[in-house]
Coordinates of C-alpha atoms and ligand atoms in Angstrom, one line a residue:
X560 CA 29.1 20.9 -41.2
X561 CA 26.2 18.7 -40.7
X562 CA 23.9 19.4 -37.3
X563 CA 24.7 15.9 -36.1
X564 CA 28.5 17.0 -37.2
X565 CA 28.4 20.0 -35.2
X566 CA 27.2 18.2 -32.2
X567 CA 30.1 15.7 -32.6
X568 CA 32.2 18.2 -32.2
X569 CA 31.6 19.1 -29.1
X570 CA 31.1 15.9 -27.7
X571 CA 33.8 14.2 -25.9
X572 CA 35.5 10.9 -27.4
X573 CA 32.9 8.0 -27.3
X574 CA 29.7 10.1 -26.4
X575 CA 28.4 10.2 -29.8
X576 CA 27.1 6.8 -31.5
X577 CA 26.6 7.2 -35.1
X578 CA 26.2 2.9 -35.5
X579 CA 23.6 2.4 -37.8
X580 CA 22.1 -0.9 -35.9
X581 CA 22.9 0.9 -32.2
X582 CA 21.0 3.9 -33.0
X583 CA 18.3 1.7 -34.1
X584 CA 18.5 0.4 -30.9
X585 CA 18.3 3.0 -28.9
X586 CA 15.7 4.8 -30.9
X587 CA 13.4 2.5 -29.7
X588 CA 11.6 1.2 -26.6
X589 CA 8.9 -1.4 -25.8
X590 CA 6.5 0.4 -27.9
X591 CA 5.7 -2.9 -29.6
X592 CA 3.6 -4.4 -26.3
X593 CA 1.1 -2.1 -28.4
X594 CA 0.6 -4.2 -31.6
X595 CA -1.1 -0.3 -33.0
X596 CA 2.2 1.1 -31.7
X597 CA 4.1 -1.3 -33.4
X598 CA 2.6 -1.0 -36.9
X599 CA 2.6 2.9 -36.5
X600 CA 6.3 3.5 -34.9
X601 CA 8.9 0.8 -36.9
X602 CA 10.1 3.0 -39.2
X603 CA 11.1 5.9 -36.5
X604 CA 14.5 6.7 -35.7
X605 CA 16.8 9.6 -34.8
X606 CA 20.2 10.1 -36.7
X607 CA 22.6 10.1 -34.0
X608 CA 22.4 9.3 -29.9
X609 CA 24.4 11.2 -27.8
X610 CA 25.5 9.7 -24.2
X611 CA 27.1 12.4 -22.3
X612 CA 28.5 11.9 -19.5
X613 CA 29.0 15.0 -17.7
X614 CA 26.6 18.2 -17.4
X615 CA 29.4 20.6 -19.3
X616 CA 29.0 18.2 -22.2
X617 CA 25.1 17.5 -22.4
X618 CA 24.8 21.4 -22.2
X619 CA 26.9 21.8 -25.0
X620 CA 25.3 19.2 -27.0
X621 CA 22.0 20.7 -26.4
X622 CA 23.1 24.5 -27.2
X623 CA 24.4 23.3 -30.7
X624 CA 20.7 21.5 -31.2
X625 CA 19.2 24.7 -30.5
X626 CA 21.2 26.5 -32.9
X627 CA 20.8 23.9 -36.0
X628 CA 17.3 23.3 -34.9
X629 CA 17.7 19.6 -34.1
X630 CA 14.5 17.8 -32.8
X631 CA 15.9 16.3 -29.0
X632 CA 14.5 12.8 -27.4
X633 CA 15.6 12.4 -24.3
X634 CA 16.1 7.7 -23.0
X635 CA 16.6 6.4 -19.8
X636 CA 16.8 2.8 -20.4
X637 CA 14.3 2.5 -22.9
X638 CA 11.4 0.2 -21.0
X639 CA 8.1 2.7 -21.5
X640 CA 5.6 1.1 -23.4
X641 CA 4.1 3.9 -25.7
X642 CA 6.8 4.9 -27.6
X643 CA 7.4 7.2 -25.2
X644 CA 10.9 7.7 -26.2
X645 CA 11.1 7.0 -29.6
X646 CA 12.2 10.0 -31.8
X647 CA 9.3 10.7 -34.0
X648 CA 11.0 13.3 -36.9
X649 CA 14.6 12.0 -36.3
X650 CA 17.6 14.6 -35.0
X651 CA 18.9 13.1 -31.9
X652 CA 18.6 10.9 -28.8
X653 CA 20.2 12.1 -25.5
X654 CA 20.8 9.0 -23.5
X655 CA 21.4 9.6 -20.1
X656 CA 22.4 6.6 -18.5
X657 CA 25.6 7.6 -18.3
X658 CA 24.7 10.6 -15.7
X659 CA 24.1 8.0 -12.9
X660 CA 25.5 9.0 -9.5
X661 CA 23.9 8.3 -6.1
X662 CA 24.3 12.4 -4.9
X663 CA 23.2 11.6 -1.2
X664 CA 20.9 10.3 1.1
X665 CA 20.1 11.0 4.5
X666 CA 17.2 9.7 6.7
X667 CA 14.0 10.3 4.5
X668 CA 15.6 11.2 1.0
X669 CA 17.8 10.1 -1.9
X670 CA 18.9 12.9 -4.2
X671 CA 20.2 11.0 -7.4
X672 CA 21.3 12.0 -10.9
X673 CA 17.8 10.5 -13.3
X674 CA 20.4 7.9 -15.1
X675 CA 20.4 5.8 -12.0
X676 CA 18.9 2.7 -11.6
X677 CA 16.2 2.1 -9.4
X678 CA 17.3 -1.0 -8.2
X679 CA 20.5 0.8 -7.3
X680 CA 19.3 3.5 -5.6
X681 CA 17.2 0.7 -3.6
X682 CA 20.4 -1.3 -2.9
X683 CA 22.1 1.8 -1.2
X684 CA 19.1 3.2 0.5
X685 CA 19.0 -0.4 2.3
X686 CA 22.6 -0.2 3.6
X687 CA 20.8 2.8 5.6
X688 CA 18.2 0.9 6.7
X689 CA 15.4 2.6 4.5
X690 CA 13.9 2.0 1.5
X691 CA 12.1 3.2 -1.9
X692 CA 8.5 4.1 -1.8
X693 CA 7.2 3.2 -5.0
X694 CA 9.0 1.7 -8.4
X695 CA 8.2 -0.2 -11.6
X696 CA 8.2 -3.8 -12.1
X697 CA 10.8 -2.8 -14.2
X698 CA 13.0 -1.2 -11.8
X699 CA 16.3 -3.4 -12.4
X700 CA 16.4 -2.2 -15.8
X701 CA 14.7 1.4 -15.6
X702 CA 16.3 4.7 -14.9
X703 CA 14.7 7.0 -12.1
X704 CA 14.4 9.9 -14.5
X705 CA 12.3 7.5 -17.3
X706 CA 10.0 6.4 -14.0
X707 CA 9.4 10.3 -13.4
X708 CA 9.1 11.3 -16.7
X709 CA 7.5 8.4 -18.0
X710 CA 5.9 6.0 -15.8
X711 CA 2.9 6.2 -13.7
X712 CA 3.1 4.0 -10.2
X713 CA 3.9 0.1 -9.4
X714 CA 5.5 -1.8 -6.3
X715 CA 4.7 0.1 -3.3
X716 CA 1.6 2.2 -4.7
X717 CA -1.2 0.1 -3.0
X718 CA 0.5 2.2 0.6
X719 CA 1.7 5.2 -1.3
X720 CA 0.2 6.1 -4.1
X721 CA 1.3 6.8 -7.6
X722 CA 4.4 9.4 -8.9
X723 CA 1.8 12.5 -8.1
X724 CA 1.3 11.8 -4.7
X725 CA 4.0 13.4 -3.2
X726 CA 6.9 10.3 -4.1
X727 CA 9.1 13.0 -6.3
X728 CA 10.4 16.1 -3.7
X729 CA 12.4 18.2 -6.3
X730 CA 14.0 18.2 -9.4
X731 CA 17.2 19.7 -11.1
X732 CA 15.8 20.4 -14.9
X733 CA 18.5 21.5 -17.9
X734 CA 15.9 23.4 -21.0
X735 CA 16.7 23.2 -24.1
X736 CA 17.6 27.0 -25.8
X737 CA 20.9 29.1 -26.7
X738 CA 22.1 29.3 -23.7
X739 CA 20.7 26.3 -21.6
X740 CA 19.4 26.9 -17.7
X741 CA 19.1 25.0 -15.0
X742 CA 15.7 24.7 -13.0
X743 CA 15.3 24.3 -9.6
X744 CA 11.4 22.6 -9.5
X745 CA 9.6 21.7 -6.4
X746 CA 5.9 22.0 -4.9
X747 CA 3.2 21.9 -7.2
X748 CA 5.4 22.8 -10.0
X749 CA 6.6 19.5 -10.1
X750 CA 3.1 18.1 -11.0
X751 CA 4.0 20.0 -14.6
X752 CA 7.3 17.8 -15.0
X753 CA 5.9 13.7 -13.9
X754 CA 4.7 12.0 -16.9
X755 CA 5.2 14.7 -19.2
X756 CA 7.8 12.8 -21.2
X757 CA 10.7 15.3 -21.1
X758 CA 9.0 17.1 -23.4
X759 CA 9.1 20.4 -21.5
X760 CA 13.3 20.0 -20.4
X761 CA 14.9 16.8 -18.6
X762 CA 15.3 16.0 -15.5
X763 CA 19.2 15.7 -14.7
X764 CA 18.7 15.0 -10.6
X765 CA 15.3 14.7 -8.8
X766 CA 15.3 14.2 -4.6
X767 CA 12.7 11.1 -3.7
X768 CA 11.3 10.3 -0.6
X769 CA 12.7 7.4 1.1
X770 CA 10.6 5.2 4.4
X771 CA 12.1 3.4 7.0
X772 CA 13.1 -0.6 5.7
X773 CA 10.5 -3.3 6.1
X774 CA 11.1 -7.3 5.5
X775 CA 9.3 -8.2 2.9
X776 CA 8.1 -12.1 2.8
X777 CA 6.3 -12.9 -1.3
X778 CA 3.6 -15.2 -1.1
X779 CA 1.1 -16.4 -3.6
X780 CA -2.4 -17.2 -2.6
X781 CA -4.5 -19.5 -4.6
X782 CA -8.7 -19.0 -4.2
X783 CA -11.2 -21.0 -5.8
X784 CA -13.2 -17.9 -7.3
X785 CA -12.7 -14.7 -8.3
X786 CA -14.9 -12.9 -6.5
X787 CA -13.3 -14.3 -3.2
X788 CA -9.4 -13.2 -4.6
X789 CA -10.6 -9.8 -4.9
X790 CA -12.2 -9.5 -1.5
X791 CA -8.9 -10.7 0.4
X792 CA -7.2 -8.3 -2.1
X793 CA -9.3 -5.3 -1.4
X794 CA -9.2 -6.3 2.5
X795 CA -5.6 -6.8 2.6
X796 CA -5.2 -3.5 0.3
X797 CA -7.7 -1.4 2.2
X798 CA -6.5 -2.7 6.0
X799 CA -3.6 -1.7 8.4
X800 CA -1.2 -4.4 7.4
X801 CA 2.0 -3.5 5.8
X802 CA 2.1 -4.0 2.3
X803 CA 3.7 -3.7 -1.1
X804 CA 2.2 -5.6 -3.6
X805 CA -1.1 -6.9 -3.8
X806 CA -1.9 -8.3 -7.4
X807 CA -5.0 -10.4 -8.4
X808 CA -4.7 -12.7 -11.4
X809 CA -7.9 -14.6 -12.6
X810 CA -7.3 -17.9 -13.8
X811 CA -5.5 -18.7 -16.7
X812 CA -3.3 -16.0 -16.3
X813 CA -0.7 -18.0 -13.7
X814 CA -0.7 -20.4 -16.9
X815 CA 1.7 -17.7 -18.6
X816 CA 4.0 -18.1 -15.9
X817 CA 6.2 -20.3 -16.9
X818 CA 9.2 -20.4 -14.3
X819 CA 6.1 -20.6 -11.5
X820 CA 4.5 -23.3 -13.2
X821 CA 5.8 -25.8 -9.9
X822 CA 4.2 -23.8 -7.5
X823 CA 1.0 -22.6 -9.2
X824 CA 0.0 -25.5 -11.7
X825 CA -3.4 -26.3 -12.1
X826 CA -4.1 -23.9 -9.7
X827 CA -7.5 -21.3 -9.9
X828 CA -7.3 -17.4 -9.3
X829 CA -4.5 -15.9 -7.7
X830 CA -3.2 -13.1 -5.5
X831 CA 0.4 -12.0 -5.6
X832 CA 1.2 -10.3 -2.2
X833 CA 4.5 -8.7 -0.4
X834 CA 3.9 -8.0 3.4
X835 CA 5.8 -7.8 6.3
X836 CA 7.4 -10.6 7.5
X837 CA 6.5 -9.5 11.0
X838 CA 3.1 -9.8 10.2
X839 CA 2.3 -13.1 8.3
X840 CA 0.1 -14.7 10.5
X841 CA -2.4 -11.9 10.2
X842 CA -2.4 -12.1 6.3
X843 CA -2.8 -15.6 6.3
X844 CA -5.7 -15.7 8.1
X845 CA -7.4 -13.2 5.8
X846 CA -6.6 -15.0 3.5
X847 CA -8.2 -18.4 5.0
X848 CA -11.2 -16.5 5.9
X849 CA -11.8 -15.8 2.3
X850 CA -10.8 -19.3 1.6
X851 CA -7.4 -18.5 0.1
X852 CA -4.2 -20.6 1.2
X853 CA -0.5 -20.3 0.2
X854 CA 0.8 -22.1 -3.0
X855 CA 4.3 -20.1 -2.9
X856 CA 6.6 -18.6 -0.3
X857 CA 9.7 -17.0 -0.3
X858 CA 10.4 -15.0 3.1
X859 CA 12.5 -11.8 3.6
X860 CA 16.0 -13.6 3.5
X861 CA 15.4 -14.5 -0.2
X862 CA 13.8 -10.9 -1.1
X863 CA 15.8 -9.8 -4.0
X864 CA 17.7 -12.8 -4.8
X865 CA 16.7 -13.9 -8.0
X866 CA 13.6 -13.3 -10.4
X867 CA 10.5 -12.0 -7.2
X868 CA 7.4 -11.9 -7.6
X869 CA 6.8 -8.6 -8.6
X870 CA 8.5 -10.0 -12.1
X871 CA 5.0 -11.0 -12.9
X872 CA 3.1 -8.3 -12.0
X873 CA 2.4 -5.0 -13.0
X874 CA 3.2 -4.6 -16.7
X875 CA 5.1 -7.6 -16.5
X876 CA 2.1 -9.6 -16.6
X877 CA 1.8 -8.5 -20.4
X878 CA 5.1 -9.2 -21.1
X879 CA 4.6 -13.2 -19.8
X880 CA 1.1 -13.1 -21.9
X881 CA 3.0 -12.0 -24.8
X882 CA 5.9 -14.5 -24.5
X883 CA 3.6 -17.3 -24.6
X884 CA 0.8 -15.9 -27.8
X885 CA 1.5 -12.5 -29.2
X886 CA -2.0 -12.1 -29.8
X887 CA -2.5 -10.8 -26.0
X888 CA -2.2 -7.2 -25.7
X889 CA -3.1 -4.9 -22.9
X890 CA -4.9 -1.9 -21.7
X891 CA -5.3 0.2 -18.3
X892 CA -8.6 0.9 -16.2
X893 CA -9.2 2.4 -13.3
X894 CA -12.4 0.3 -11.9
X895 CA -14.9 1.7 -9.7
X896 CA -13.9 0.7 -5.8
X897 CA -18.0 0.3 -4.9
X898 CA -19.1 -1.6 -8.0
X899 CA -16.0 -2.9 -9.8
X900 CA -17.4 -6.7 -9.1
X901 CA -20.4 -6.0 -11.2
X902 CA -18.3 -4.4 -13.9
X903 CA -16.2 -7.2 -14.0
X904 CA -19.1 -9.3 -14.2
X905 CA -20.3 -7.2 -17.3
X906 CA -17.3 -7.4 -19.5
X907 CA -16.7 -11.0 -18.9
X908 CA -20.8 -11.3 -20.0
X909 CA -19.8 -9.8 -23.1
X910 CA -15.8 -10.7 -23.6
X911 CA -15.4 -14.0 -22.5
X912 CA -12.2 -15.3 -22.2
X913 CA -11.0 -12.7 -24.8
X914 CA -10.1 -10.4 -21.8
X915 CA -8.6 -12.0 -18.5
X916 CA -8.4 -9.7 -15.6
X917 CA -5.1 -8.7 -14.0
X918 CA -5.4 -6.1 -11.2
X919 CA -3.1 -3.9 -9.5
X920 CA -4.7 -2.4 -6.2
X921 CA -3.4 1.0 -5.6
X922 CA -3.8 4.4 -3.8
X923 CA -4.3 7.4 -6.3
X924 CA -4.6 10.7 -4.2
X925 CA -5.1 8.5 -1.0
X926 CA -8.0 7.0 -2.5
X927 CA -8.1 2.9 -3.2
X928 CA -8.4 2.2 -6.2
X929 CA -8.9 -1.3 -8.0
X930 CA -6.7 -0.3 -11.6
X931 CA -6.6 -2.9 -13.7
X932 CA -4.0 -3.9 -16.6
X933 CA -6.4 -6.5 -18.4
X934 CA -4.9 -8.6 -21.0
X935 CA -7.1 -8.2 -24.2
X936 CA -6.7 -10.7 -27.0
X937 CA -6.3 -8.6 -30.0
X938 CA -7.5 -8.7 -33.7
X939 CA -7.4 -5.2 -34.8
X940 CA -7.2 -1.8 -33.7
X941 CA -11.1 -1.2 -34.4
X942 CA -11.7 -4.0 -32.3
X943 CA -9.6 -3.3 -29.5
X944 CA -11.2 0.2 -29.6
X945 CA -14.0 -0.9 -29.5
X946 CA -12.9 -3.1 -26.4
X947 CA -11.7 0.8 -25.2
X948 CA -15.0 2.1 -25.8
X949 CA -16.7 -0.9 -23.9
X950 CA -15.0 -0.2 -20.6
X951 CA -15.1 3.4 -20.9
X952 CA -18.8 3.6 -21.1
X953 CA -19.6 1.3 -18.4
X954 CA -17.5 3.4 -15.9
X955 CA -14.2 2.0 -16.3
X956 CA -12.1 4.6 -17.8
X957 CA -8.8 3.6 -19.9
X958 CA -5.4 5.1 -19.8
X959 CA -5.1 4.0 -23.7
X960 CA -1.7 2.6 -23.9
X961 CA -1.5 2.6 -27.7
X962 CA -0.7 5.9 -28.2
X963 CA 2.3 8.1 -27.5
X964 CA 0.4 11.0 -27.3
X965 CA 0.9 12.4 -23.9
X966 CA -2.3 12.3 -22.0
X967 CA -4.5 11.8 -25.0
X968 CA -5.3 8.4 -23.0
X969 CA -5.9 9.4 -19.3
X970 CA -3.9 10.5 -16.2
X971 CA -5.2 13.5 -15.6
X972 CA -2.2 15.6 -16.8
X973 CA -2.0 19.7 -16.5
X974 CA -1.6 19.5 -20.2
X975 CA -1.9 23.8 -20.3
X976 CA 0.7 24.2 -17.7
X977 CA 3.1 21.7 -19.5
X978 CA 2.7 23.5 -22.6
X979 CA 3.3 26.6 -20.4
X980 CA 6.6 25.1 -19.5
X981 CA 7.6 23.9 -23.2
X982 CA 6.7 27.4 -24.2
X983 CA 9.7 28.9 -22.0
X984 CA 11.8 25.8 -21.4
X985 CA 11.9 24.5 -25.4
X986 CA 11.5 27.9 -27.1
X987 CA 12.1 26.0 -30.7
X988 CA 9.9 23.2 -29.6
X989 CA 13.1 20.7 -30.2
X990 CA 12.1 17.9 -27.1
X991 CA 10.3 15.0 -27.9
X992 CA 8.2 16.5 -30.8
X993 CA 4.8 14.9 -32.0
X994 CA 4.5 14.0 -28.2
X995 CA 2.6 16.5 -26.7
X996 CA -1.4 16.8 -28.5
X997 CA -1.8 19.9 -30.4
X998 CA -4.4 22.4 -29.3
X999 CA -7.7 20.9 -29.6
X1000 CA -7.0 17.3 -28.2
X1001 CA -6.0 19.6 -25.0
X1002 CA -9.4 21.6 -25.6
X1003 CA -11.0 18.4 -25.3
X1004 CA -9.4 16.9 -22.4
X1005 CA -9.7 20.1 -20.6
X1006 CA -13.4 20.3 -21.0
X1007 CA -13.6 16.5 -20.4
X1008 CA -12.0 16.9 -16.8
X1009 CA -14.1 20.2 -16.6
X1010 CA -17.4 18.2 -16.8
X1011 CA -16.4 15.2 -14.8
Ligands
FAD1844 P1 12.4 5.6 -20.8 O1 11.5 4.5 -21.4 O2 13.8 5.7 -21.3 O3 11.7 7.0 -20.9 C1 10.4 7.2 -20.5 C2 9.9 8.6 -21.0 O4 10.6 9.6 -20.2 C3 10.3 9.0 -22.4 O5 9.3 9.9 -22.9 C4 11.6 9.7 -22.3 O6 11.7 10.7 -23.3 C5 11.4 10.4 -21.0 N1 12.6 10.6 -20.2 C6 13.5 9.6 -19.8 N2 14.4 10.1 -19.0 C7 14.2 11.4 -18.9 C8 14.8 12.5 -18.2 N3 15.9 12.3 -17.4 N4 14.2 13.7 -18.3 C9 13.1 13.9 -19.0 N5 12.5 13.0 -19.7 C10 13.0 11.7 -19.6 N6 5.7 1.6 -15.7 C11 5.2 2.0 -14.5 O7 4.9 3.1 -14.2 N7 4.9 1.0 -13.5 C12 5.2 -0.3 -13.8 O8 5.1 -1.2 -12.9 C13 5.7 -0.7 -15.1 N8 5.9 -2.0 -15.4 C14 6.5 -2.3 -16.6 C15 6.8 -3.6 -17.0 C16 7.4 -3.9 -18.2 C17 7.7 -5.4 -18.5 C18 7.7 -2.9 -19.1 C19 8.3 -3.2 -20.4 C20 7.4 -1.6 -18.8 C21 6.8 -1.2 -17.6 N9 6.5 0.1 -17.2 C22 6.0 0.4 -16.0 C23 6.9 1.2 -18.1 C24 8.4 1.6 -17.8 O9 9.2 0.5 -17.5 C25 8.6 2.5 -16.7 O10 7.7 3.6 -16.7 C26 10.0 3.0 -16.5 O11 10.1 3.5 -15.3 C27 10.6 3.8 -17.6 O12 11.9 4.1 -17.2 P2 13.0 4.2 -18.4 O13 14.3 4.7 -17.7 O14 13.1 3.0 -19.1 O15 12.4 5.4 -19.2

């Protein structure tokens, strides 16, 4: 018997796809927003995907991996960018969108299998009058296990911060081993489990922090200059207004937009903003007194009804780019909140139009930061590294988002403790192999965060 046979048989009747064009499918993600990426990950594939849809199942799935030594990629729904969760030496995908029950929530928390949709989990937190803290701009589509184990922040962040600070309470985790266990994690443990791209044990439920429900109006200011966009944005961002969003666009970016093109035609730099209803008098005139004025509106009644405006923001803003010249591609900076203005001001001096700036203001360990997804037109990887190298040296590091080496391009990962965790949770280093960086990339980072 094959490995992918034995593991057939003990699957249940449809949990095992075996279709060649299906499992191509869900071998991959959106690893090609990386044009490096997409070069360097076409060819990968696993041989099977297994979609269990009960614990008894996935644990027997994994115990007959263990035994035939069968390399283990766990999907949510597939949306990272960086390859995140594409099998890199085959064996098989463990889809887990079928493990996708809403296990409770009471005033504060949700505790949810990770299959779930975010926007689902959002829906039924509202029928209790409370909402999510942060999510991606891909939250109809993503799974809250993928976000946790694969994203980084989004809607919600510029209040309360990214998946570190404090927006994951505790986590159910199956390993991977003869006889699988299930781990309990919370507290600081939990640090050695967010981003860390299942490749220490998967998360089958995590508990998330949930806030009392705002209405949310979406507005779109236009500004004449640049400059003046990112003061409102900073003000607005830093001040004691409620917000979720606040995204700055410099011009020529709204030109991507394609189903806003009535609202923000011909118009200059932009600012994407969702704040209380309650308070929209108080935004707008920040925004006048920066000489900013509304060129879209859609109050709270119409929030989630159709494409918002988060749908452009984020790493969605790529995705537009790349819809209308697939020459854009993308990377992620953390500018400096005293001086970012200046460093702007240098990379345009040297880039031109060849990078347009797109930021997304958020908190990272209570501190406001202006991060930045800039679109980058590309030519080749030596010159986008070079574009890399660039920002980096005049203070505005990049999270590199064309590899899918885990933290080999910033967030400043434990990468020692989630070894630590492999070592004991993985013991035949099965999950997501080729992920984590082998011992001298993690030398380096460590002495790189040691001298910083
Ligand atoms: P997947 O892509 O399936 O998985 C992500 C990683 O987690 C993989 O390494 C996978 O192996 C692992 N994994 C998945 N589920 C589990 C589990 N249960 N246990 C252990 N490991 C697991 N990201 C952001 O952070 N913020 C954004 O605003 C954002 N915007 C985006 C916009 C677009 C248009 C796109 C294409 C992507 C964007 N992303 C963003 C990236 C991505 O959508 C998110 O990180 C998303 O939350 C991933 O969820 P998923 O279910 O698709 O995960």
């Amino acid at each position: 018997m094959t490995a992918i046979e034995a593991i057939a048989s003990v699957m249940d009747e449809g949990e095992i796809v075996r279709e060649s064009t299906q499992v191509e499918k869900l071998s991959k993600d959106y690893y090609w927003y990386s044009p490096v990426l997409a070069e360097e990950l076409r060819e990968k594939r696993a041989e099977a995907v297994i979609r269990p849809q009960s614990y008894q199942t996935l644990k027997r799935a994994l115990e007959a991996a263990a035994t035939a030594r069968l390399p283990v990629t766990v999907r949510g729904a597939g949306t990272g960018n960086y390859g995140q969760a594409i099998p890199l030496n085959g064996g098989i995908v463990v889809d887990l969108s079928g493990l996708n029950q809403i296990l409770h929530i009471e005033e504060g928390k949700a505790r949810v299998q990770a299959g779930t949709k975010i926007k689902q989990i959002e829906k039924e937190a509202a029928e209790t009058n409370q909402e999510l803290t942060i999510y991606p701009s891909t939250f109809a589509k993503a799974s809250i296990g993928g976000f946790i184990a694969g994203g980084s922040g989004g809607i919600g962040s510029v209040t309360w911060g990214n998946l570190w600070d404090g927006n994951v309470l505790s986590a159910v985790v199956m390993t991977v081993e003869d006889e699988v266990r299930l781990l309990e994690v919370e507290g600081e443990e939990l640090q050695h489990y967010i981003h860390s791209y299942g490749v220490n044990g998967l998360l089958l439920e995590v508990t998330i922090p949930l806030k009392p429900k705002t209405d949310w109006e979406q507005t779109i200011f236009s500004f004449p200059d640049f400059d003046s966009a990112l003061t409102f944005s900073q003000e607005l961002a830093a001040g004691a207004l409620r917000k979720r969003l606040v995204s700055t666009m410099e011009k020529g970016i709204g030109d991507f937009f394609l189903p806003l093109k009535k609202s923000i035609a011909g118009e200059d730099h932009l600012v994407f903003t969702e704040t209380s209803e309650t308070e929209r008098t108080d935004v707008r005139e920040l925004a006048e007194a920066s000489g900013g004025r509304p060129v879209y509106e859609s109050d709270a009644a119409s929030y989630r009804k159709g494409l918002g405006i988060s749908d452009f923001t984020w790493n969605h803003t790529t995705l537009w780019a790349l819809k209308a010249d697939p020459q854009w591609t993308y990377l992620q900076n953390f500018f400096s909140p005293d001086t970012y203005k200046s460093q702007i001001d240098t990379i345009k001096a040297r880039f031109g139009e060849d990078v347009l700036f797109h930021f997304e203001w958020l908190r990272d360990k209570g501190t406001l930061l202006p991060a930045a997804l800039p679109l980058v037109r590309y030519t080749s990887k030596e010159q986008l590294y070079d574009v890399i190298a660039f920002f980096n040296d005049i203070g505005a590091p990049t999270h590199d988002p064309h590899t899918c080496l885990l933290g080999a391009g910033g967030w400043n990962l434990q990468l020692e403790e989630i070894r630590q965790r492999k070592e004991t949770n993985d013991p035949y280093q099965l999950l997501n192999q080729g992920k984590l960086p082998d011992k001298a990339v993690r030398d380096e980072a460590l002495s790189a965060k040691q001298s910083s």
